[in-house]
Tab-separated table of C-alpha atoms in Angstrom:
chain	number	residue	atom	x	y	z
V	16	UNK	CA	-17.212	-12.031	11.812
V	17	UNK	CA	-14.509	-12.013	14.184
V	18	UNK	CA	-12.401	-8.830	13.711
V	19	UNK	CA	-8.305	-8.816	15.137
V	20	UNK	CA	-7.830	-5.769	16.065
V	21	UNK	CA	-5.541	-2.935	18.244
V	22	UNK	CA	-6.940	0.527	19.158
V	23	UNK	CA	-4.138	2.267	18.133
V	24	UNK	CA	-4.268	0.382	14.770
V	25	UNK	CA	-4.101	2.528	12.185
V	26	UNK	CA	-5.038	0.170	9.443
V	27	UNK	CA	-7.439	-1.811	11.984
V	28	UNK	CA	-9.003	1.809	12.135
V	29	UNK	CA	-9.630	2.079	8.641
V	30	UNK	CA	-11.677	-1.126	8.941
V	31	UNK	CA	-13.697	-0.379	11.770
V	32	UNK	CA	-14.960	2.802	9.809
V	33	UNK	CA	-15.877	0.469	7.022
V	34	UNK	CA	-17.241	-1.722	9.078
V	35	UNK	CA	-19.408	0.962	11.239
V	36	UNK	CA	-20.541	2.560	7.535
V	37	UNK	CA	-21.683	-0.602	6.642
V	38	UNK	CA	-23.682	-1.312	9.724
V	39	UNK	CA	-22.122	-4.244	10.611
V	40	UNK	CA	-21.452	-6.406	13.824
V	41	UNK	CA	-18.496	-8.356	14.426
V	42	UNK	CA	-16.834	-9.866	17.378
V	43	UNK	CA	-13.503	-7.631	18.539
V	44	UNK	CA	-10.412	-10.030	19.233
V	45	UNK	CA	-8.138	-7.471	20.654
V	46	UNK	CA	-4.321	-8.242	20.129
V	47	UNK	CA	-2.242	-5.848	22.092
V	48	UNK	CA	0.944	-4.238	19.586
V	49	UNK	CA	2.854	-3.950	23.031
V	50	UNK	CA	2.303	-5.916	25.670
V	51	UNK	CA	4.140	-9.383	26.308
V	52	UNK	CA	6.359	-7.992	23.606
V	53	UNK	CA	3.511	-7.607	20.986
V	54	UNK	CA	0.701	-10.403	21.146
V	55	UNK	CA	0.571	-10.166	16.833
V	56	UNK	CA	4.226	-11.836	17.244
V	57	UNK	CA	2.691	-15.125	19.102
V	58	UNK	CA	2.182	-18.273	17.360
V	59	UNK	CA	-0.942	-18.396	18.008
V	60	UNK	CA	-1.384	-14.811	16.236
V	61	UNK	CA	0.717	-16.176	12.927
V	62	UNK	CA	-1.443	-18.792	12.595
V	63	UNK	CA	-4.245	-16.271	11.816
V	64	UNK	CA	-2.011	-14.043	9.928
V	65	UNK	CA	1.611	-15.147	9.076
V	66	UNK	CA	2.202	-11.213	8.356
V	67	UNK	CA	1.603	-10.397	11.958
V	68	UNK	CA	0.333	-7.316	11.416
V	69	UNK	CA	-3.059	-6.263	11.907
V	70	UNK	CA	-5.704	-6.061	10.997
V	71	UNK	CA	-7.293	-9.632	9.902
V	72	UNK	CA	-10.959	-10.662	9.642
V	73	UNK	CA	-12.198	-14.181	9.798
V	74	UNK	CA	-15.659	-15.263	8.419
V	75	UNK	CA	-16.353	-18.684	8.452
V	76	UNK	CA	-12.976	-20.539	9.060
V	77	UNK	CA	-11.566	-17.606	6.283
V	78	UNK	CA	-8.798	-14.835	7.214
V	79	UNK	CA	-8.485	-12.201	5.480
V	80	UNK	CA	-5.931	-9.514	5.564
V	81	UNK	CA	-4.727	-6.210	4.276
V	82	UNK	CA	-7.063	-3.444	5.444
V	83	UNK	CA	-7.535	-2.253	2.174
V	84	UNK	CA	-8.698	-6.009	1.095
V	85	UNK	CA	-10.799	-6.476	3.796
V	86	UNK	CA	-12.701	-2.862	2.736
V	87	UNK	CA	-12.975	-4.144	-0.873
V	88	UNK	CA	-14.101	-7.325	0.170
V	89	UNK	CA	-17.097	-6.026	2.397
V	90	UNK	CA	-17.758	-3.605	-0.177
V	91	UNK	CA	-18.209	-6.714	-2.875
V	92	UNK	CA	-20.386	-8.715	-0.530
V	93	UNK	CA	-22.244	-6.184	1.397
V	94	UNK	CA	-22.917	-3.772	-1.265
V	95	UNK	CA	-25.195	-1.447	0.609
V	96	UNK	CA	-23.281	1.904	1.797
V	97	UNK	CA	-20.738	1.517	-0.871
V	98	UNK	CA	-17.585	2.577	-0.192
V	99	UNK	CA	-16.118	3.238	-3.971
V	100	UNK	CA	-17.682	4.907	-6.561
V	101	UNK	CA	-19.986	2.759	-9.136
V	102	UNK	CA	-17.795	4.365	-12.403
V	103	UNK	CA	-14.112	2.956	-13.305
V	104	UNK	CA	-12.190	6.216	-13.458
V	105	UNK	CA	-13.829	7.531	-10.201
V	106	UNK	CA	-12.714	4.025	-8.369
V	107	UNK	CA	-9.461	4.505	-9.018
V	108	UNK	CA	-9.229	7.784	-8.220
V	109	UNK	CA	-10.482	6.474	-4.505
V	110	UNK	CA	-8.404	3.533	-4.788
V	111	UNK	CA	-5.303	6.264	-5.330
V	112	UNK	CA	-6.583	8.196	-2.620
V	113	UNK	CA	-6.112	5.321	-0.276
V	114	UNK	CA	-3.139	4.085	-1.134
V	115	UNK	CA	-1.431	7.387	-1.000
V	116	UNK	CA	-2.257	6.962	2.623
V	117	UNK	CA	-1.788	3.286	3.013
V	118	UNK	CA	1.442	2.635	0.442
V	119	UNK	CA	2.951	5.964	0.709
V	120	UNK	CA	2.247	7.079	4.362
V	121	UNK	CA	1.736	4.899	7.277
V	122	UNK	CA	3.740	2.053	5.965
V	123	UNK	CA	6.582	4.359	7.132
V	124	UNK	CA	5.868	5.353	10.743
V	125	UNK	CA	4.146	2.259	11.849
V	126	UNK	CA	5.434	0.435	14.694
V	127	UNK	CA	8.191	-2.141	13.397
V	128	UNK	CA	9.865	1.109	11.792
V	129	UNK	CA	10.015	2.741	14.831
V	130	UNK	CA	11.095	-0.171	16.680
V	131	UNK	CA	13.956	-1.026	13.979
V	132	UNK	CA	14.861	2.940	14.484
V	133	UNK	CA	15.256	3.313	17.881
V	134	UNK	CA	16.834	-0.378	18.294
V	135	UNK	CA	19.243	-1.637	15.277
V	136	UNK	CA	19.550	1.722	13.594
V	137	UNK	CA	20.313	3.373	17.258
V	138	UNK	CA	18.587	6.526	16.289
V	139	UNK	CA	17.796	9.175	19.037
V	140	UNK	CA	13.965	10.034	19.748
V	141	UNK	CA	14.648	13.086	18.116
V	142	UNK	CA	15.813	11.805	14.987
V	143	UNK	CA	12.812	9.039	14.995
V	144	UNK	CA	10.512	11.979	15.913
V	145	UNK	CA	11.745	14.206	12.672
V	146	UNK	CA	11.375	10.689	10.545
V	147	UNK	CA	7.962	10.667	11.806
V	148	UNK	CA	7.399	14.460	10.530
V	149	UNK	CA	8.859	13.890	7.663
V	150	UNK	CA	7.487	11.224	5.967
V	151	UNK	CA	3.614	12.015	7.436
V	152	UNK	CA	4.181	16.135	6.119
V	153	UNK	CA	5.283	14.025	2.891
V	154	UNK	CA	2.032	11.880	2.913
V	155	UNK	CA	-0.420	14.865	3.782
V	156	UNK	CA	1.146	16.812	1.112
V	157	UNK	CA	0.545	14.598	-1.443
V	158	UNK	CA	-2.761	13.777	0.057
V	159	UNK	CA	-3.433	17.823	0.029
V	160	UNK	CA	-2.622	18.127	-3.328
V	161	UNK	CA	-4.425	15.362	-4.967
V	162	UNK	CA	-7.522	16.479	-3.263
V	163	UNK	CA	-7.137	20.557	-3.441
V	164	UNK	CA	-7.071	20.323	-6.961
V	165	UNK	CA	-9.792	18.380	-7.721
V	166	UNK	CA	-13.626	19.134	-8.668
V	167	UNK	CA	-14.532	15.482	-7.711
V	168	UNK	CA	-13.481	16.127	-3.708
V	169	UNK	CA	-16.691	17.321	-2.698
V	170	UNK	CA	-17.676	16.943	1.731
V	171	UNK	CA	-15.161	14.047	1.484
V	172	UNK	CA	-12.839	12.843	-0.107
V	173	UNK	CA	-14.944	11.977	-3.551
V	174	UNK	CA	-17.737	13.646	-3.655
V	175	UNK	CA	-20.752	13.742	-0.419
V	176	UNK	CA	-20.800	10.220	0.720
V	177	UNK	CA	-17.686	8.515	2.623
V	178	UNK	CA	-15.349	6.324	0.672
V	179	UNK	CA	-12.486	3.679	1.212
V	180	UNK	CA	-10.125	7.118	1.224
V	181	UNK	CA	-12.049	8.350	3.837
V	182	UNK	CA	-11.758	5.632	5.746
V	183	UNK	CA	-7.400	5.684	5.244
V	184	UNK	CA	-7.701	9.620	5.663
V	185	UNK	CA	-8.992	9.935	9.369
V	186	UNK	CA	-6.669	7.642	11.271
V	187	UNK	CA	-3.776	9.016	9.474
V	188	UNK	CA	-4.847	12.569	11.026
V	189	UNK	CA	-5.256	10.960	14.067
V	190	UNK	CA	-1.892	9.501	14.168
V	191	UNK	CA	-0.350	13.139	12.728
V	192	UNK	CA	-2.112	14.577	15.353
V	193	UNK	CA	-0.568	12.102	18.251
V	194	UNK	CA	2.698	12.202	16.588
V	195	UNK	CA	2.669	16.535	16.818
V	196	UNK	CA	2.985	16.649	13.101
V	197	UNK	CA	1.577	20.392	12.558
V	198	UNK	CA	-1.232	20.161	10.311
V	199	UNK	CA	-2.112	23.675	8.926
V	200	UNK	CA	-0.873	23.133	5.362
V	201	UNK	CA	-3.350	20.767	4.875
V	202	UNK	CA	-6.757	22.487	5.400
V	203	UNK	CA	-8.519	20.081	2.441
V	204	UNK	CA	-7.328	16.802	4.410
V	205	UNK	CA	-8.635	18.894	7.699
V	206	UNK	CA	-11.988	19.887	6.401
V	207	UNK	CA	-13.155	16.528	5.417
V	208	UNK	CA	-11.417	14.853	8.403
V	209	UNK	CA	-14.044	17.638	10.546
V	210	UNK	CA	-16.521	16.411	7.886
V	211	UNK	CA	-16.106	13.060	8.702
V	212	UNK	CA	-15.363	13.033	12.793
V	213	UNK	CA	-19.152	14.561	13.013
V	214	UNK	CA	-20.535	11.192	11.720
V	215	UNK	CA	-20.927	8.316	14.325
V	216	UNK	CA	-19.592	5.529	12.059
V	217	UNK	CA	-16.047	7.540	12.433
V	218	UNK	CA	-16.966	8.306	16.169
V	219	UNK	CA	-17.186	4.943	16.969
V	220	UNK	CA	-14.195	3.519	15.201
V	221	UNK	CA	-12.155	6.232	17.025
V	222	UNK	CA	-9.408	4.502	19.031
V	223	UNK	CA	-10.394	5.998	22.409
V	224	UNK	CA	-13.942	4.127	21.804
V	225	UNK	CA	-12.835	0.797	22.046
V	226	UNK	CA	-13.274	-1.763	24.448
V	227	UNK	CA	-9.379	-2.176	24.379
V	228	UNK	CA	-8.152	1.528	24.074
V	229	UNK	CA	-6.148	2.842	27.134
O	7	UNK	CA	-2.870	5.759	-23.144
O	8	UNK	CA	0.457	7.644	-22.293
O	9	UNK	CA	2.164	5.805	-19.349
O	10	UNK	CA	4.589	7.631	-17.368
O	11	UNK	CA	7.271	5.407	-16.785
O	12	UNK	CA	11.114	4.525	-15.333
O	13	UNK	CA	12.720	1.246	-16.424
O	14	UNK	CA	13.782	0.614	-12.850
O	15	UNK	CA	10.947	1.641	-10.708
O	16	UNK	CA	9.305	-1.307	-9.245
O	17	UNK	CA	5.430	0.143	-9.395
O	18	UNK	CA	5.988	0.991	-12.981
O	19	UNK	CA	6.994	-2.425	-13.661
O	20	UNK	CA	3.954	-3.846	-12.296
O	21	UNK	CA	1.732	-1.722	-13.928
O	22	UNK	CA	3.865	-2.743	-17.551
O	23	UNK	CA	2.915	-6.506	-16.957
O	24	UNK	CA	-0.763	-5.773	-16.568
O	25	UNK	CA	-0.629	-3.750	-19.671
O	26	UNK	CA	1.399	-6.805	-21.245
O	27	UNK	CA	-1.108	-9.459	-19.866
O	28	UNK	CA	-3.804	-7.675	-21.276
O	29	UNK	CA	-2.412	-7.227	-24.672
O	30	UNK	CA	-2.395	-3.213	-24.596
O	31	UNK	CA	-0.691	-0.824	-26.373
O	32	UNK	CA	0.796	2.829	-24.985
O	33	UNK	CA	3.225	5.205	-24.894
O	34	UNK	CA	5.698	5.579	-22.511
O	35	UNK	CA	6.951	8.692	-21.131
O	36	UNK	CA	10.156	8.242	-19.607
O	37	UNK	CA	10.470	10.303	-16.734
O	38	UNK	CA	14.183	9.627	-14.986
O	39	UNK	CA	14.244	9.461	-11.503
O	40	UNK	CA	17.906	10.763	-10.963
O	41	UNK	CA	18.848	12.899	-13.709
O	42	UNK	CA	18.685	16.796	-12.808
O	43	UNK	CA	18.072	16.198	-9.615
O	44	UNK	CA	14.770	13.456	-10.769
O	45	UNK	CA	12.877	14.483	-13.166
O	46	UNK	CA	9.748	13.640	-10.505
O	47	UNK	CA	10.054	16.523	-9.009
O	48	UNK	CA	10.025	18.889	-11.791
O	49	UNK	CA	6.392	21.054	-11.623
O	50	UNK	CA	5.603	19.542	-14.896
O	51	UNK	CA	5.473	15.741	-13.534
O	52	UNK	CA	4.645	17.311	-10.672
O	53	UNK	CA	1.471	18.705	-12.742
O	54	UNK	CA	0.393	15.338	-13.727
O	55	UNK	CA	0.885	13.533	-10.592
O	56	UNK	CA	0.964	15.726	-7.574
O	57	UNK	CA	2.450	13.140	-5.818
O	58	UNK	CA	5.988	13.468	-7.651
O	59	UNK	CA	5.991	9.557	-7.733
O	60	UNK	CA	5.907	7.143	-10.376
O	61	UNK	CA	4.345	5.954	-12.268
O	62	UNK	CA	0.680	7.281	-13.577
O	63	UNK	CA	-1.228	6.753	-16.650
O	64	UNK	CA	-3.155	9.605	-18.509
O	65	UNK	CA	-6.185	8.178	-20.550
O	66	UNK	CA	-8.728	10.639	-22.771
O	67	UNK	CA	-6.814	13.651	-20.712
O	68	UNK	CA	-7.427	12.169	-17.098
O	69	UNK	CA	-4.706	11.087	-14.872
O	70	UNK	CA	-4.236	8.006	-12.703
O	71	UNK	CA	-2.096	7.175	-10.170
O	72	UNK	CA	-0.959	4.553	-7.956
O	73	UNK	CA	0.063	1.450	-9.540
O	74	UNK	CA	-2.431	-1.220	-8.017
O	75	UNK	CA	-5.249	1.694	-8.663
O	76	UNK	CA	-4.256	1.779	-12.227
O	77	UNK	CA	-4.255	-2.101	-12.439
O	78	UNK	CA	-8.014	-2.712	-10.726
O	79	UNK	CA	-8.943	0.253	-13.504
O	80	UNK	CA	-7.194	-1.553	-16.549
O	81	UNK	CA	-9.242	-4.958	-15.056
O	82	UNK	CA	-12.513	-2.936	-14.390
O	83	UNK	CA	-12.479	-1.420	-18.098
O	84	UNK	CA	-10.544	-4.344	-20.370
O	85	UNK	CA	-11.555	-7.281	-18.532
O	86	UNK	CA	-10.317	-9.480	-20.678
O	87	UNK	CA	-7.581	-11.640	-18.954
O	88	UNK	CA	-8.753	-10.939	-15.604
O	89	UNK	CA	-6.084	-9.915	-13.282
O	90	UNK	CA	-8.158	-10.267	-10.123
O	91	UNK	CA	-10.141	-13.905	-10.167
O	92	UNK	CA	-14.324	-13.502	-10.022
O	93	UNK	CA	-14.785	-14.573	-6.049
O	94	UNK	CA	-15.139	-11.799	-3.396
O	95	UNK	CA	-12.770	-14.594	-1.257
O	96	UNK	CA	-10.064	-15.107	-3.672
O	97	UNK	CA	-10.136	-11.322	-4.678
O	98	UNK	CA	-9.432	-10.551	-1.261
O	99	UNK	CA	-6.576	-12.679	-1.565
O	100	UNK	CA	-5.148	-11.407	-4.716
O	101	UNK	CA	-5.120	-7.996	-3.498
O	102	UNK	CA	-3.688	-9.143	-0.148
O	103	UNK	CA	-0.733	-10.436	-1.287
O	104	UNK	CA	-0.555	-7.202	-3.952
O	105	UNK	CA	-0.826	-5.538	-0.958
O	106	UNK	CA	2.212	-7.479	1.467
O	107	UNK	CA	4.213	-6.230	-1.403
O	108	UNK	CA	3.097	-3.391	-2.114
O	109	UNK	CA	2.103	-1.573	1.394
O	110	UNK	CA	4.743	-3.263	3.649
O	111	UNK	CA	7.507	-4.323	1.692
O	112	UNK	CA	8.426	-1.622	-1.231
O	113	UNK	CA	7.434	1.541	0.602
O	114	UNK	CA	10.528	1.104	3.017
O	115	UNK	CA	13.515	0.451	0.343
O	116	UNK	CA	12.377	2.723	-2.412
O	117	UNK	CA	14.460	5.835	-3.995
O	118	UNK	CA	13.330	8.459	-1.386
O	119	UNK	CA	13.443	6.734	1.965
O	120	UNK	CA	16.961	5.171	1.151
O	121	UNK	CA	17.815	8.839	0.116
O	122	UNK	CA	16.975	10.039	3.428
O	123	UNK	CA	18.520	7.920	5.216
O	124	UNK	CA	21.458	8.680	3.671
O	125	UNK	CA	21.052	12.146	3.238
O	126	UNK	CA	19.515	13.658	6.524
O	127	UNK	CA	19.749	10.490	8.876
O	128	UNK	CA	23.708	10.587	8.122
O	129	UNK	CA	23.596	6.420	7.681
O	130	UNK	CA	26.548	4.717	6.153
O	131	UNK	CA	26.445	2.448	3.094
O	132	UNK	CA	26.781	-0.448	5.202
O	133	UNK	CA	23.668	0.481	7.713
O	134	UNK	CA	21.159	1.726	4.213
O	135	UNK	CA	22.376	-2.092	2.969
O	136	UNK	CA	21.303	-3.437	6.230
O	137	UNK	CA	17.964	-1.808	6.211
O	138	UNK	CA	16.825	-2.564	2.765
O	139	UNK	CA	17.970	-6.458	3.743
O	140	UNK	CA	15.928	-6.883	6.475
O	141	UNK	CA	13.127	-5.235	5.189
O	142	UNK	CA	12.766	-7.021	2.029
O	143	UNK	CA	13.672	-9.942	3.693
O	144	UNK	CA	10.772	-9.214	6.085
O	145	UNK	CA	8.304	-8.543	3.032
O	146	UNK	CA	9.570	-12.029	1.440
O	147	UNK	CA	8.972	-13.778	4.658
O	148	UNK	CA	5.676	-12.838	4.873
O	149	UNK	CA	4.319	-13.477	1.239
O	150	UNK	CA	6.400	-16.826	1.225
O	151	UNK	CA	4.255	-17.622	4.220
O	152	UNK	CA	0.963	-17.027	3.174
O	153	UNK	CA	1.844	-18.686	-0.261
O	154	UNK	CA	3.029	-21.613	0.988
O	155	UNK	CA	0.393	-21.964	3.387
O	156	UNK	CA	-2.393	-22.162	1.240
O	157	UNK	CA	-3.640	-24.979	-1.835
O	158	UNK	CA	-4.777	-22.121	-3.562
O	159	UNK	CA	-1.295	-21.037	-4.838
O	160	UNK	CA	-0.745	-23.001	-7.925
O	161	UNK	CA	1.688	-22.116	-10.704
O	162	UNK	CA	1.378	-18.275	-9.929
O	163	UNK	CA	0.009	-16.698	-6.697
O	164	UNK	CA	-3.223	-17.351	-6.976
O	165	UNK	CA	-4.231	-20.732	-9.029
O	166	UNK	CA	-2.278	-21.612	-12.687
O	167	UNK	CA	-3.136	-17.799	-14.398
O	168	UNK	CA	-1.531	-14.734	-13.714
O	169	UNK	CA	-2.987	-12.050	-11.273
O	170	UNK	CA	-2.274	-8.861	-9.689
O	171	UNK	CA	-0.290	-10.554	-6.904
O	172	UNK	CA	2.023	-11.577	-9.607
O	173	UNK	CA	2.496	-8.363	-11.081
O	174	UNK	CA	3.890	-7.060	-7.596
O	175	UNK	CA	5.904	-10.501	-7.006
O	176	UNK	CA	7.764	-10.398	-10.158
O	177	UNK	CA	9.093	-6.384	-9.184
O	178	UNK	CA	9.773	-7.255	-6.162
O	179	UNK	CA	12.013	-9.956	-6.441
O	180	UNK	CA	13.548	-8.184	-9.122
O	181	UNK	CA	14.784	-5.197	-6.658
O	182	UNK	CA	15.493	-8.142	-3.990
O	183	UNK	CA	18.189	-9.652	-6.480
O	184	UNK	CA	19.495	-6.105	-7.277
O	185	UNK	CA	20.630	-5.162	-3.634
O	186	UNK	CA	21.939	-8.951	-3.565
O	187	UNK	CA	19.106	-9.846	-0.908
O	188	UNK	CA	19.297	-13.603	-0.175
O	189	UNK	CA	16.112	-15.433	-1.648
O	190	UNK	CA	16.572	-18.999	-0.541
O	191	UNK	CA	14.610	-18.866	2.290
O	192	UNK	CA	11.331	-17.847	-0.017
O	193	UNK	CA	11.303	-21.553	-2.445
O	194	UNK	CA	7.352	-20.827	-3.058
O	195	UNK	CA	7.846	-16.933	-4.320
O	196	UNK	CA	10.821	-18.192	-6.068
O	197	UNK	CA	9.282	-21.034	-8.133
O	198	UNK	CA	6.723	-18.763	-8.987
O	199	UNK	CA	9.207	-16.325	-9.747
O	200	UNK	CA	10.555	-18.076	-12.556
O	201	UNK	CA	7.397	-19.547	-13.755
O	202	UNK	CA	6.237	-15.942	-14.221
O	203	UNK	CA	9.364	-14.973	-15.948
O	204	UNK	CA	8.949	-17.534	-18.809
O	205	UNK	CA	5.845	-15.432	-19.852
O	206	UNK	CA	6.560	-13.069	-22.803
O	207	UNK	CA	4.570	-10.291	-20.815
O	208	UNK	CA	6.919	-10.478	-17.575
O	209	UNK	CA	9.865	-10.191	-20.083
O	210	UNK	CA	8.987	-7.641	-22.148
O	211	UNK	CA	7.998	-5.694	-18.650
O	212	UNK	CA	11.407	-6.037	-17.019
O	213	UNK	CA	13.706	-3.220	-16.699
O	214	UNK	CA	16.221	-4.203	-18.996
O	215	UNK	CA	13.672	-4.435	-21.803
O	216	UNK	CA	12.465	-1.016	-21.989
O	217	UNK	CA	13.499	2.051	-23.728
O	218	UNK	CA	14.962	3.876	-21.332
O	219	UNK	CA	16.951	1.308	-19.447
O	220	UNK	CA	20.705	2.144	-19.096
């Protein structure tokens, strides 16, 4: 498998956690967000994946992307270490999980916001840096909530063994955390992000662990 | 099933068409996202979906949320006309494209972001017009890329039946033609478009159709 990825990724994150859960090996293809005014904006990268986002993962001649695709689809064909639950109701409470993180979180503080902030909207760092608070203290909240109130949260996010929600939950802390977003109301999210940052397939898939992290 | 619902919101609508495709019956709950002050944010929506965002479906007293998670639990237990095809490959690219719409297209023009913009960001009219544009316009870009791309798109996303892609195409373009976006750059989303809105589920789904439409 040859995995497109950025260590600062938040959704190329998620997959490397999958991906290190699940035991597997796969060849890194770093694309750098910044440099040469952002590699995933070359030809050459829309060819892979006309979004030009990342992440994407190709297995024979096949790209997939969507980070939350990619999970599902290892999950389908490498069904060891599963990453959602095995009954309907407690999927989709995992499936919510995640997407509370990856439709109703990051999609607003990734990079093209912040770019189209600072640039055609003119914004001042301190106005893009209270967006950023805003909309990740939003996230978390919700996050908090759904999870505080709930029998089924258990060492993570559903119950004892890492899921897909896991796997969206930890790099959103870790971008909170390098954004300055103040993260005490949230001591659920922060227990099982502790729970999961003792386990190597999370230490590994940290950004400062890969071969292209600065 | 009681399905909390808003004739305009975009994830609501997608969740409708499933239900539609798949023949099922429920009751709406209207729940009006700008009377007193949006009725989301009241503690009793608030008590059956945390997240003070629409829509979510209660079922035998348990609550779902998050309108692609309710849609892969709707397949999961009535899998009768399959909304996600039976290959781990062309699920992955089902949920993609749900996903191009529904991570990094809808997240950045719906009711709360274009709020705040307006509201503490200070933007004009013109500059909350200009940022829904270009951001649906992005979104479009992208799925009319992949789809055009690939000889798996048929008459709907994904091959000649109806899938999960199409039930986030469908409310998408829909809010596209609402803020006046221009759409003739996506011909492939388009054509689908319209071959999904000949279906008797996409029209009895659409905003205008339902109850509480204005």
């Amino acid at each position: 498998m040859k995995f497109y990825t950025y260590f600062r990724s938040s959704a190329s994150y998620r997959v490397r956690i999958a991906l290190n859960l699940k035991g597997l090996d796969y060849e890194a293809v770093p694309v750098h967000l910044l440099r040469n005014g952002g590699e995933q904006l070359t030809d050459a990268y829309r060819a892979v994946n006309p979004s030009a986002l990342l992440p994407a993962l190709e297995e024979d001649g096949v790209v997939l992307s969507q980070s939350l695709a990619i999970i599902e689809y290892l999950d389908e064909t490498r069904p060891s270490q599963p990453l959602l639950p095995a009954d309907p109701l407690g999927r989709a409470r995992v499936r919510a999980l995640a997407q509370t993180v990856a439709c109703d979180t990051h999609p607003l503080s990734n990079l093209r916001v912040l770019k189209y902030l600072r640039g055609p909207l003119g914004l001042s760092e301190e106005l893009k840096q209270q967006w950023i608070s805003h909309w990740i203290s939003e996230g978390m909240a919700m996050l908090e909530a759904h999870l505080a109130r709930d029998a089924q949260t258990g060492r993570f996010c559903h119950g004892d063994t890492p899921t897909v929600a896991d796997c969206c939950l930890v790099p959103q802390v870790f971008n909170a955390q390098r954004f300055g977003v103040d993260m005490t109301a949230y001591p659920t999210v922060m227990r099982i992000h502790a729970n999961c940052a003792a386990l190597p397939a999370f230490i590994q898939a940290h950004p400062a662990q890969q071969p292209d992290a600065e």
